[in-house]
Coordinates of C-alpha atoms and ligand atoms in Angstrom, one line a residue:
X694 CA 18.2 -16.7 0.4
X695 CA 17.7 -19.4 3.0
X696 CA 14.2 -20.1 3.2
X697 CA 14.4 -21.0 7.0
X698 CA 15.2 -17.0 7.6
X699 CA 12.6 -15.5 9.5
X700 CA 10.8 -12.0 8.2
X701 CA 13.1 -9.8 10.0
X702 CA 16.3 -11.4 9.2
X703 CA 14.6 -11.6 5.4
X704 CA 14.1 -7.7 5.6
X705 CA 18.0 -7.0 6.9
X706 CA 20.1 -9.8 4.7
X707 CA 18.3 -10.7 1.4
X708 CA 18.4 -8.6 -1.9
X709 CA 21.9 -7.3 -1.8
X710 CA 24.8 -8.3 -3.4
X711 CA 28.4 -7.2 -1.9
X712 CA 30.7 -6.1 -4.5
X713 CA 34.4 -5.7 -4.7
X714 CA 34.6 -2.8 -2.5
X715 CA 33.3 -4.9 0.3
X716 CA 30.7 -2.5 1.5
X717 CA 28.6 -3.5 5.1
X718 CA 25.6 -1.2 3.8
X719 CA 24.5 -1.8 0.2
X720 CA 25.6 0.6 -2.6
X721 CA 23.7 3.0 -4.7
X722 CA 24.2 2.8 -8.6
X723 CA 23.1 5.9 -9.7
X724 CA 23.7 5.3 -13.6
X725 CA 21.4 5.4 -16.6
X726 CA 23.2 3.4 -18.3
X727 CA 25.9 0.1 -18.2
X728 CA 29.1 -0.3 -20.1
X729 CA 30.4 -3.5 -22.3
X730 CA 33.2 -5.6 -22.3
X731 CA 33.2 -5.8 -26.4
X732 CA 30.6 -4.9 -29.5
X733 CA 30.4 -9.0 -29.1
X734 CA 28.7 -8.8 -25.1
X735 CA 26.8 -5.6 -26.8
X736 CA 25.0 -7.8 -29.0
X737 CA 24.6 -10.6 -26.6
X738 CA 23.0 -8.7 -24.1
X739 CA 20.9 -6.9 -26.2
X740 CA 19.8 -10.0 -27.7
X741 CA 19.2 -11.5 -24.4
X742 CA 21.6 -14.6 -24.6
X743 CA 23.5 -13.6 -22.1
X744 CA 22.2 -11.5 -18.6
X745 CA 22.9 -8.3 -17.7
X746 CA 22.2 -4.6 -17.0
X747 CA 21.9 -2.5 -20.3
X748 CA 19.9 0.8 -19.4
X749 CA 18.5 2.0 -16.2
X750 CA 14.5 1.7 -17.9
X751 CA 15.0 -2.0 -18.2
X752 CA 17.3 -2.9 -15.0
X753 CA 19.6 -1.2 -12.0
X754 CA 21.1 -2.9 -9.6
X755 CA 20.3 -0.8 -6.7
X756 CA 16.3 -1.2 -7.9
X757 CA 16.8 -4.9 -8.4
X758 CA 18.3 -5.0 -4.5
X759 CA 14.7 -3.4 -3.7
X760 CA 12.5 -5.7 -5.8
X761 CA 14.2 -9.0 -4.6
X762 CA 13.7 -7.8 -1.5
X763 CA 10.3 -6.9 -1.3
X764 CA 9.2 -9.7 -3.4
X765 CA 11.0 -12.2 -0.5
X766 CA 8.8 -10.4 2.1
X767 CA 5.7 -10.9 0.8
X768 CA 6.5 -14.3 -0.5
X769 CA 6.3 -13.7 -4.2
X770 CA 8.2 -15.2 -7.0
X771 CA 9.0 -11.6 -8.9
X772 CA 8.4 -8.2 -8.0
X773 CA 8.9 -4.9 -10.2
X774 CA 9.5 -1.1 -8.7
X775 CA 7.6 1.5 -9.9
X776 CA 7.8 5.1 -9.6
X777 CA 4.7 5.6 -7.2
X778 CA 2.0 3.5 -6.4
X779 CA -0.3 5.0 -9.1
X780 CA 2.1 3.9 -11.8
X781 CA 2.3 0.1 -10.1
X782 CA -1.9 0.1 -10.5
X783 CA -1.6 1.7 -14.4
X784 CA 1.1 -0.9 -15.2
X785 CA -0.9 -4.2 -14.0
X786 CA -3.6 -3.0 -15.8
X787 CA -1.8 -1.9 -19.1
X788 CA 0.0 -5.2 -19.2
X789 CA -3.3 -8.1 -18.0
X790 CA -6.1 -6.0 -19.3
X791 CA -7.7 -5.3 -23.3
X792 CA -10.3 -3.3 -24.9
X793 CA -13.2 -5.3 -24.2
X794 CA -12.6 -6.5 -20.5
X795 CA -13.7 -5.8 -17.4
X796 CA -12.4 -4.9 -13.4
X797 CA -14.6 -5.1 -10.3
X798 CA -13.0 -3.2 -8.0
X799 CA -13.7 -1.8 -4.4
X800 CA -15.8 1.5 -4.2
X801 CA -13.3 1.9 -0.5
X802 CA -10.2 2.6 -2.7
X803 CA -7.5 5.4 -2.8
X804 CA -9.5 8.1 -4.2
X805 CA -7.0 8.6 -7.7
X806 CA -7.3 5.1 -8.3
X807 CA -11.0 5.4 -8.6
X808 CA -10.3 8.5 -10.6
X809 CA -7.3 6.5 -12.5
X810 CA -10.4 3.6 -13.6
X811 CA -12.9 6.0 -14.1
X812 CA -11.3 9.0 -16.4
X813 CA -8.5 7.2 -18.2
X814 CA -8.7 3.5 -18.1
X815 CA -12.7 3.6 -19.3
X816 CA -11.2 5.9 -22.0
X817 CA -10.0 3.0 -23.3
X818 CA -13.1 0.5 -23.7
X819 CA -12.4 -1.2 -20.1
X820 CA -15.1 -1.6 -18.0
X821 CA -15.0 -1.0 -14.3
X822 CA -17.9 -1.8 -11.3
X823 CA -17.4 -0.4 -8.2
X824 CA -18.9 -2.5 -5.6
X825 CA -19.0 -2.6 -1.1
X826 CA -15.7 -3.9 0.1
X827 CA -17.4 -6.3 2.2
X828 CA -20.3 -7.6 0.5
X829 CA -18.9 -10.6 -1.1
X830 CA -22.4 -11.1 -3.0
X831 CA -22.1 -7.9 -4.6
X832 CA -18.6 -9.0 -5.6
X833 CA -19.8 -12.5 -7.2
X834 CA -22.9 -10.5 -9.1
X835 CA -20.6 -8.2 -10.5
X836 CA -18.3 -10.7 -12.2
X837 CA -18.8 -11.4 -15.8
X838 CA -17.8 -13.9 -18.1
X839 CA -14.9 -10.3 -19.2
X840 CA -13.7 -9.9 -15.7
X841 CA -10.1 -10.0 -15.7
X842 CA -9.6 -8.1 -12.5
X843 CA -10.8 -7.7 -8.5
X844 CA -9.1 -4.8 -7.2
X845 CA -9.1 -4.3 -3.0
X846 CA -7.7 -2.9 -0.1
X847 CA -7.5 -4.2 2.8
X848 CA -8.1 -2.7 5.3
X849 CA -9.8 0.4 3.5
X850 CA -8.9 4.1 4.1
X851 CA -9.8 5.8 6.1
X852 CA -13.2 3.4 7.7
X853 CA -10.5 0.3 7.9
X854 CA -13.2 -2.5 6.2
X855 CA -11.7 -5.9 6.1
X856 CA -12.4 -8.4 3.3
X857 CA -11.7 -12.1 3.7
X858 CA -8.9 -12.0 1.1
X859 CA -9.3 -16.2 0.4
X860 CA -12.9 -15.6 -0.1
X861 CA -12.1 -13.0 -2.5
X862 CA -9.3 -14.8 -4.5
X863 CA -11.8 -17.8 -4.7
X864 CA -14.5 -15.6 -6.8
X865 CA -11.9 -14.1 -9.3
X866 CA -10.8 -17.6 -9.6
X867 CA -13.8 -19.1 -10.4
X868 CA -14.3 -16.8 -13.3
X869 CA -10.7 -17.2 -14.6
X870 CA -10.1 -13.5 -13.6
X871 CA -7.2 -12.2 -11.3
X872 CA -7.1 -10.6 -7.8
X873 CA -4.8 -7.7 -7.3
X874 CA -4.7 -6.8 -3.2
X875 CA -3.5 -2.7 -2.8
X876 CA -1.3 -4.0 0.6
X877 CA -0.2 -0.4 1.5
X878 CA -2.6 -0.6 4.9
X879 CA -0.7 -3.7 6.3
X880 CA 2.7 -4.3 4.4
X881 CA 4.4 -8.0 4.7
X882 CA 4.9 -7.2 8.3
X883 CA 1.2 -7.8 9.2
X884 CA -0.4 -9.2 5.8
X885 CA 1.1 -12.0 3.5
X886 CA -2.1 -11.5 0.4
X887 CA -0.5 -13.9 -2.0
X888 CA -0.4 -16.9 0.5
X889 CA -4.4 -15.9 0.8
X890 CA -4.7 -16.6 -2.9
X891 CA -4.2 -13.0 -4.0
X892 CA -2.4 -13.1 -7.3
X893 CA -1.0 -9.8 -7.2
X894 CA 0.0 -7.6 -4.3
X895 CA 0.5 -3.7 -5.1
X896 CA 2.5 -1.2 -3.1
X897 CA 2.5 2.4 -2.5
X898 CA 6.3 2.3 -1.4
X899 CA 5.8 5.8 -0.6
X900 CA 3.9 4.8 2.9
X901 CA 5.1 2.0 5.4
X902 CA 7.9 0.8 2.8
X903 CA 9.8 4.4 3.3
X904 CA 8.4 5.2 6.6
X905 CA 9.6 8.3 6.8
X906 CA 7.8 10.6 3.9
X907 CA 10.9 10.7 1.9
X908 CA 10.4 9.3 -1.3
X909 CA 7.7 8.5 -4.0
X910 CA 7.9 4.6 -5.6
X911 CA 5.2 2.1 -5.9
X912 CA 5.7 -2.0 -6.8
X913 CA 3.8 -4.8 -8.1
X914 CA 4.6 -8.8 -6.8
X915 CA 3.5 -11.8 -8.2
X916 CA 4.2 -14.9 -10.1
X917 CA 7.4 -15.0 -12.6
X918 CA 5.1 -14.6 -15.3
X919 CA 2.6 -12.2 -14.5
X920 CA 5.1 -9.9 -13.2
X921 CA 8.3 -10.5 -14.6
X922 CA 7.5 -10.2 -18.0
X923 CA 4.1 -8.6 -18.1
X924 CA 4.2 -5.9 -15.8
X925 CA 8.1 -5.2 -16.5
X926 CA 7.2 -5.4 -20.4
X927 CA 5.3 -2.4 -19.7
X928 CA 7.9 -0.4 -17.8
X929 CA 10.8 -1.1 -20.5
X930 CA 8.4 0.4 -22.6
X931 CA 6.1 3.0 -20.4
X932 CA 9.1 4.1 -18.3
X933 CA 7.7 4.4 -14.9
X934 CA 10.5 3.3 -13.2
X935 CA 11.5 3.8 -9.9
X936 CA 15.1 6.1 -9.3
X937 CA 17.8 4.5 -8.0
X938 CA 18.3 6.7 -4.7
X939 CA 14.5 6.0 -4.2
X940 CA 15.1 2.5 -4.2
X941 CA 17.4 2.5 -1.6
X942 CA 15.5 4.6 0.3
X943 CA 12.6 2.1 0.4
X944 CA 15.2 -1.0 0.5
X945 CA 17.0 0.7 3.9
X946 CA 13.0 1.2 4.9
X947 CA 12.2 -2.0 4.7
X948 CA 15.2 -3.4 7.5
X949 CA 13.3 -1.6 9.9
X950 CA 9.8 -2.3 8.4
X951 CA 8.7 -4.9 11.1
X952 CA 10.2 -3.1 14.2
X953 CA 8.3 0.4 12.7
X954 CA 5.0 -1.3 12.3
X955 CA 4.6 -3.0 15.7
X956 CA 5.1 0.1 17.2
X957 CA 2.6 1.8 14.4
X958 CA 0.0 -1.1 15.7
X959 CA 1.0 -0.5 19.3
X960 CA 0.4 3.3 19.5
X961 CA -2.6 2.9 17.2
X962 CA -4.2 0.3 19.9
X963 CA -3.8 2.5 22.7
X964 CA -5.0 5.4 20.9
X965 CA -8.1 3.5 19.7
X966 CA -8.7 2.7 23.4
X967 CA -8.5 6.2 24.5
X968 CA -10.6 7.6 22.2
X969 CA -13.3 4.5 22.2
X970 CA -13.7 5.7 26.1
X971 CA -13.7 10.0 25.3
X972 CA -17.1 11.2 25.9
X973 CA -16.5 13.5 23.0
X974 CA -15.7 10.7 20.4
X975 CA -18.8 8.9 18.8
X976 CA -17.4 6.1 17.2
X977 CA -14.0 4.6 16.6
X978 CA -12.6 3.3 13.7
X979 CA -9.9 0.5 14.4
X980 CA -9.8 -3.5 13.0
X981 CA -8.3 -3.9 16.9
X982 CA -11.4 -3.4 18.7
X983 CA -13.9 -5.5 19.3
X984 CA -16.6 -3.9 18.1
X985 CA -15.1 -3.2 14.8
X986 CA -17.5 -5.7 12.2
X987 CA -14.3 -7.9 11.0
X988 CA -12.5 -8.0 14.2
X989 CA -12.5 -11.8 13.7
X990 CA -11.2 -11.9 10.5
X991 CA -8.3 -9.3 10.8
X992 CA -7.1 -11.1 13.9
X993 CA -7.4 -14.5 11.2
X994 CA -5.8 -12.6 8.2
X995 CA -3.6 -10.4 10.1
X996 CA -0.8 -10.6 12.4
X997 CA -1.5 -7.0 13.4
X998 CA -4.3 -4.2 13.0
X999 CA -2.5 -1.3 11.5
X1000 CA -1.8 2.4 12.5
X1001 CA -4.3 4.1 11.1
X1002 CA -7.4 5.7 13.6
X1003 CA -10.8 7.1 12.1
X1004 CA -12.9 8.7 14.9
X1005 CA -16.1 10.7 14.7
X1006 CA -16.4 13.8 16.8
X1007 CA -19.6 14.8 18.1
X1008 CA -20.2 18.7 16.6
X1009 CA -19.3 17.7 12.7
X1010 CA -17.1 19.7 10.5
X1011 CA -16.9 22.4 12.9
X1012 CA -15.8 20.2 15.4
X1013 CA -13.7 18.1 13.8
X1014 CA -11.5 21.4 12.4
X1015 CA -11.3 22.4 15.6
X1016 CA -9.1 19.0 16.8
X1017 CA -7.6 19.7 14.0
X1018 CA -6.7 22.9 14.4
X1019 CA -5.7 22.5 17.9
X1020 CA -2.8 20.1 17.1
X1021 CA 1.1 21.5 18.2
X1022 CA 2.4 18.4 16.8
X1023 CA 0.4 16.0 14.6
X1024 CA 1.0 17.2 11.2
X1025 CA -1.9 18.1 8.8
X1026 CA -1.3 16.4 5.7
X1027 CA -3.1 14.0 4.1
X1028 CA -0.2 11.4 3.5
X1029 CA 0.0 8.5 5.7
X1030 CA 2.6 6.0 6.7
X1031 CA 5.3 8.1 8.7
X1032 CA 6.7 8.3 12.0
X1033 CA 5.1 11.6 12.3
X1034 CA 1.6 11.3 13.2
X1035 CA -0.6 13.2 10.5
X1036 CA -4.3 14.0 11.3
X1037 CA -7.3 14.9 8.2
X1038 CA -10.4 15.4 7.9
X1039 CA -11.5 12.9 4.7
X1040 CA -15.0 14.6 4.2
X1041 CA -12.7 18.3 3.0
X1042 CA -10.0 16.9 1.8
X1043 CA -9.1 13.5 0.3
X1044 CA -12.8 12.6 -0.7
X1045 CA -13.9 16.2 -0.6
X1046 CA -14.2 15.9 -4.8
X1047 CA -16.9 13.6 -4.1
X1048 CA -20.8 14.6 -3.8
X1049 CA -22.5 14.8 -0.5
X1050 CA -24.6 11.3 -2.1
X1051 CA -21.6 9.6 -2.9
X1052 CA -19.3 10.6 0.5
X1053 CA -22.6 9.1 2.5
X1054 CA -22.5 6.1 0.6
X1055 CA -18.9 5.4 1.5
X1056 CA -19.4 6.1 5.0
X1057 CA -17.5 9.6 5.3
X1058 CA -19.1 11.7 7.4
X1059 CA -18.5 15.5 7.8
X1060 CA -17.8 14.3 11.9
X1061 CA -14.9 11.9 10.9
X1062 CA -11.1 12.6 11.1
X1063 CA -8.4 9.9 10.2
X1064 CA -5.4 9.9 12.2
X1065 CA -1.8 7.9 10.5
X1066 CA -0.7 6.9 13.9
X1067 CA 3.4 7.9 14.4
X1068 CA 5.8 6.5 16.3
X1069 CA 6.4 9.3 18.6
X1070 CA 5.6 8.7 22.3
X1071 CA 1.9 7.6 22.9
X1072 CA 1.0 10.5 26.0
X1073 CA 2.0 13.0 23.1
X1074 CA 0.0 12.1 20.4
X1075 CA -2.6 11.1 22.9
X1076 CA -2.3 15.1 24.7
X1077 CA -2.1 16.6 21.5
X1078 CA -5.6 15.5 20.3
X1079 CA -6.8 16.0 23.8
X1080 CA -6.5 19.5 24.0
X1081 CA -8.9 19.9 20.6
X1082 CA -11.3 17.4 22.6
X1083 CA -11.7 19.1 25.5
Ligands
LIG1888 C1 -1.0 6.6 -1.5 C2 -1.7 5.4 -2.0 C3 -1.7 5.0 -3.3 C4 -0.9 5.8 -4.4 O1 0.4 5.8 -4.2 P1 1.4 7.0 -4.7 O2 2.7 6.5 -4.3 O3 0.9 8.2 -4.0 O4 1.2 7.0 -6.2 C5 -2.3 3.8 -3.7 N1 -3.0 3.1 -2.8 C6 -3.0 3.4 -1.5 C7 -3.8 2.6 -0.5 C8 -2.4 4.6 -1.0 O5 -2.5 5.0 0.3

């Protein structure tokens, strides 16, 4: 498509493909596999001399709307769909890693990611360091002359640490290794990683992409090469592809992506600002304020701060369950990246499988709740946490 297109005309017209029935919204192609013409196209498309869908593991039209899609939005030459985000993270490293090499990633990651490195990946003679998201020195002393990896997020759930993503892409660089950026936080609609030098961006489509808890999908973009035959190699062969409908879930989802996540980043700023000033709320959480330690750099790096809230509640566990539990609306769930605001408390459920030792190292205290801002109106989201306050 037109390169002159702005993001939300990229998000609404590119990826699609009318076909003969002249439909206005794109179709769904829910088929495992794709007829031939003659045994002589068979053999021609199978031997890849001439292009075309064969099977639903290797290509579908409706998934390849999604992919070019995506891949426009974030400005990257290839994407691939995956079936969740944890498949998107196993497929990178199934396709750029060996036996023998090395990632430095994050210790502020999605928890099964950690668990992902450290239980099956290890299993199979791959190294992984876990270091501070935003100690770059700890990042350059953890390379090795077998890094082939840096793994981050940015911003990090649920404490929302920044890295400086160029500073990042500079070390893995320097030591011939790649940097793979988890963008599920920000999406293309606030945070471009590969035009920071980022050589791979990964998605859980299941958050912002879909917007709307439906559906489960995940994607990898990057370079023709990287991702276009390495990564897809390994879901021809591994399988974790993403459905059809799911794909056009996420591809719908992302026409609205830019409009949804101003209005994420606009009720999330005025609920920062609420709680900053409630005399039962210790500290705030939010790359928006200005005490936040990379307010500078997110306001460089990003062109908005997100809609997720951490808080700590003076009182602890006890009074943290008790906001909690004093919600009409805001849905307790740990999922994130809905127009449904969703509240948890990190320290009991989505780092409770960690030890008291390693929670305080991360910064999750028993007193912190993280909050996945929705798009419903801000005096309700605002009164509904109020009353648990009070
Ligand atoms: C949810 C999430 C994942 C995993 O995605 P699934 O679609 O649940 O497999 C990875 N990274 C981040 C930052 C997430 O929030």
């Amino acid at each position: 498509m037109n390169d002159e297109l702005h993001f939300e005309t990229l998000a609404i017209r590119s990826g699609h493909e009318r076909t003969n029935e002249q439909e206005h919204s794109e179709a769904i192609f829910p088929t495992s596999s794709f007829v031939f013409n003659s045994a002589a196209e068979a053999a021609a498309k199978f031997a890849g001399d001439q292009p075309g869908n064969i099977y639903a593991r290797m290509t579908n039209p409706t998934v390849a709307y999604f992919q070019e899609r995506l891949a426009t939005l974030e400005g990257g030459e290839a994407c691939v769909a995956t079936s969740s985000g944890m498949s998107a993270i196993l497929a990178v490293v199934l396709a750029l890693l060996k036996t023998g090499d090395h990632i430095v990633c994050s210790r502020s990651v999605f928890g099964t990611t950690t668990v992902l490195f450290n239980n099956y990946i290890e299993k199979f003679g791959i190294d992984v360091s876990f270091v501070d998201l935003t100690d770059l020195d700890q990042w350059r002393a953890a390379v090795g002359s077998n890094t082939r990896l840096l793994f981050a997020e940015t911003p990090s759930n649920p404490l929302t640490e920044i890295v400086d993503i160029k500073e990042l892409a500079d070390i893995a660089h320097n030591n011939d290794a790649l940097l793979a950026i988890d963008n599920c936080f920000c999406t293309p609609a606030l945070q471009r990683p590969l035009s920071l030098g980022a050589d791979l961006v990964i998605h859980s489509a299941t958050k912002y992409l879909d917007g709307q808890g439906r559906c489960l999908g995940g994607a990898v973009v990057g370079g023709e090469e990287l991702v276009a035959k390495e990564v897809a190699g390994v879901l021809r062969s591994g399988g974790m592809v993403m459905s059809p409908f799911n794909a056009w879930v996420f591809h719908k989802g992302l026409e609205t992506l830019g409009l949804r996540m101003r209005a994420h980043c606009e009720n999330a700023s005025k609920l920062a600002q609420w709680l900053s000033a409630h005399p039962k709320v210790s500290k705030v959480y939010y790359p928006g304020l200005e005490n936040h330690p990379q307010h500078d750099l997110a306001k460089r790096q990003q062109s908005g701060f997100g809609g997720i809230v951490s808080f700590e509640v003076i009182g602890g566990r006890e009074a943290c369950w008790h906001v909690v539990d004093s919600t009409k609306m805001i849905s307790i769930t740990a999922n994130l990246g809905d127009a449904k605001s969703t509240i948890t408390h990190p320290a009991s459920t989505t780092h409770g499988r960690l030890s008291d030792e390693q929670r305080a190292e991360s910064g999750i205290s028993d007193n912190l709740l993280r909050v996945s801002v929705g798009l419903e109106t801000f005096e309700d989201i605002r009164d509904d946490l109020a009353r648990g306050l009070a």
